[in-house]
Amino acid sequence: MKKYVLLLLLAAPVVACAQSSGSITITNDSKAIISKHIYGQFAEHLGRGIYDGFWVDKNLPVKKQNRIRLDLVAALKKIKIPNLRWPGGCFADEYHWRDGIGPSAQRPRMVNSNWGGVTEDNSFGTHEFLELAKLLDTEPYIAGNVGSGTVDEMSKWIEYLNSNSTSTVVQQRKANGHPEPYKVAFWGVGNENWGCGGNMTAEYYANEFKRYASFAKDYPGAKLKKIASGANSDDYNWTETIMKNVPNNMMWGVSMHYYTIPTGSWGKKGSATSFSEAEYFNTMVNCMRMDEIVSKHSAIMDKYDPQKKVGLVVDEWGIWTDPEPGTNPGFLYQQNSLRDALIAGTTLNIFNNHCDRVKMAELAQTINVLQALILTQKEKMILTPTYHIFDMYQVHQDAKYLNIKLNSPDYEVDGKKLPAVNASASQDATGKIHISLVNLDLHNTVTISTALKNINWSTVKGTILTSANITDVNTFEQPKKLQLQNFTGAKKDGDKLVVAIPSKSVVTLELN
Ligand code: AHR
């Protein structure tokens, strides 16, 4: 017993008072803009994302427009979602848009073979999605079906949406209640066509892209931004083949998907809520691989598109854990802890710092699926820690990127090291500077001394997201355990900004 007390006495000061330090230099010499579209979201016909997520039973006692939940809409509007990708995912290459228009009762039913084998009644289709996008004040990003569709089917969908001609398909849209063209711009030509979207080779898909893209027409006031289905994480050959074979002016972007798997193994991914420090460390190593993966895809794109006209579109990212025990494994429902918030902050910092090439990204997947912003249970809803990060980081949307040089102390676990701190910075249209900082270290406060070159400022304020434990979550019983708080750990010291970033936290500062 005595030995135990002695050990505690020795350990306590190290844990409680531990500090380390680093430095940042921020310069105002970049012309790049952080596109707001980096802050996009993804909503697939998967689990409780659409059905029993956005689109609910007409008897559910919540405010609705049609069957769209308005409490979700209000929460998402607050964080300014710039775009919403739909209908998949793997579902996109099985989806036939004509099944989802016209009177709801007459729409055909299908089995959602990718996600739990449940019946898809097609009650949420094109018009309902675009009604949702309008309510959210967000740009729709539709992924067309290449894997099991036809060129004509995709071409007619675009005509149905965007044309104002006298053609039969346009008259059908008008008869279905939308006289004006929808003017959808973001258009995905398939999804994961190396896998669930048709198991194609990169060469085959590059040809298919050109064929589909040729008939994906622009209509007056509705120029399409065509996005090629992209690589599975570090499949650099896919990006190289697309960039080599598809003319730059034929595509607005090339996509890429990368998920953070805590254990690194798709078989047993790891729990969303119960994990050791070693597993947390491993998760963050996997999360930070995004930087290397984006850098290498960007370098390939630079060879074929030195003027950076084609965007890298990371249209699926986030943490993917084992599903919550007791839920349908095909529904991909997972809880969301402080760890998820640190992943969101870190990944968004990576995207901000690569904003010269990353023009768009979508977190997977908004409501009740994977790294969700919001979880629902009947009429209840909770905002996840990830939601709060998107709230904090909205200040970077369409802001001028500021170059950042960071010298971080290490976070060390079992002899392995990671930079404890990552960061990004921008200047908004009113001249305010925003700096977002993530401290991954579970034990140490990191004090960062920041020099801002050629930037005048006099006051600083901030917000923080943190909690006592890295495994802490918001629940339906305790929905506000994690929420944004005022941060007072930053001060002006001469011409330097000195910030003490608490362990396991995300901070955004505003300098005026
Ligand atoms: O987001 C879940 C799935 O992950 C998507 O349907 C697919 O594109 C990816 O493999």
PDB file of C-alpha atoms and ligand atoms in Angstrom, residues 42 44 46 89-91 115 191-192 196 257 259 316 320 332 364-365 370, ligand 1:
ATOM      1  CA  PHE A  42     -22.109  13.544 -47.097  1.00  0.00           C
ATOM      2  CA  GLU A  44     -26.009   8.429 -48.210  1.00  0.00           C
ATOM      3  CA  LEU A  46     -27.361   4.134 -45.488  1.00  0.00           C
ATOM      4  CA  GLY A  89     -21.472   6.244 -51.589  1.00  0.00           C
ATOM      5  CA  CYS A  90     -21.833   2.705 -52.802  1.00  0.00           C
ATOM      6  CA  PHE A  91     -25.580   3.324 -52.997  1.00  0.00           C
ATOM      7  CA  TRP A 115     -26.307  -1.413 -46.385  1.00  0.00           C
ATOM      8  CA  ASN A 191     -18.327   6.517 -56.731  1.00  0.00           C
ATOM      9  CA  GLU A 192     -15.451   4.209 -55.792  1.00  0.00           C
ATOM     10  CA  CYS A 196     -18.425  -1.140 -55.087  1.00  0.00           C
ATOM     11  CA  HIS A 257     -11.442   8.653 -50.060  1.00  0.00           C
ATOM     12  CA  TYR A 259     -10.987   6.810 -43.550  1.00  0.00           C
ATOM     13  CA  GLU A 316     -15.348  10.769 -47.933  1.00  0.00           C
ATOM     14  CA  TRP A 320     -14.745   4.489 -39.006  1.00  0.00           C
ATOM     15  CA  LEU A 332     -22.643   1.971 -39.459  1.00  0.00           C
ATOM     16  CA  ALA A 364     -18.858  10.869 -43.780  1.00  0.00           C
ATOM     17  CA  GLN A 365     -21.759  11.088 -42.911  1.00  0.00           C
ATOM     18  CA  LEU A 370     -19.968   6.970 -39.149  1.00  0.00           C
TER      19      LEU A 370
HETATM   20  O1  AHR B   1     -19.342   5.914 -46.259  1.00  0.00           O
HETATM   21  C1  AHR B   1     -19.583   4.555 -46.293  1.00  0.00           C
HETATM   22  C2  AHR B   1     -19.069   3.905 -47.570  1.00  0.00           C
HETATM   23  O2  AHR B   1     -17.677   4.001 -47.597  1.00  0.00           O
HETATM   24  C3  AHR B   1     -19.493   4.533 -48.866  1.00  0.00           C
HETATM   25  O3  AHR B   1     -20.734   4.084 -49.302  1.00  0.00           O
HETATM   26  C4  AHR B   1     -18.426   4.097 -49.814  1.00  0.00           C
HETATM   27  O4  AHR B   1     -18.225   5.027 -50.857  1.00  0.00           O
HETATM   28  C5  AHR B   1     -17.201   3.946 -48.920  1.00  0.00           C
HETATM   29  O5  AHR B   1     -16.564   2.750 -49.131  1.00  0.00           O
END
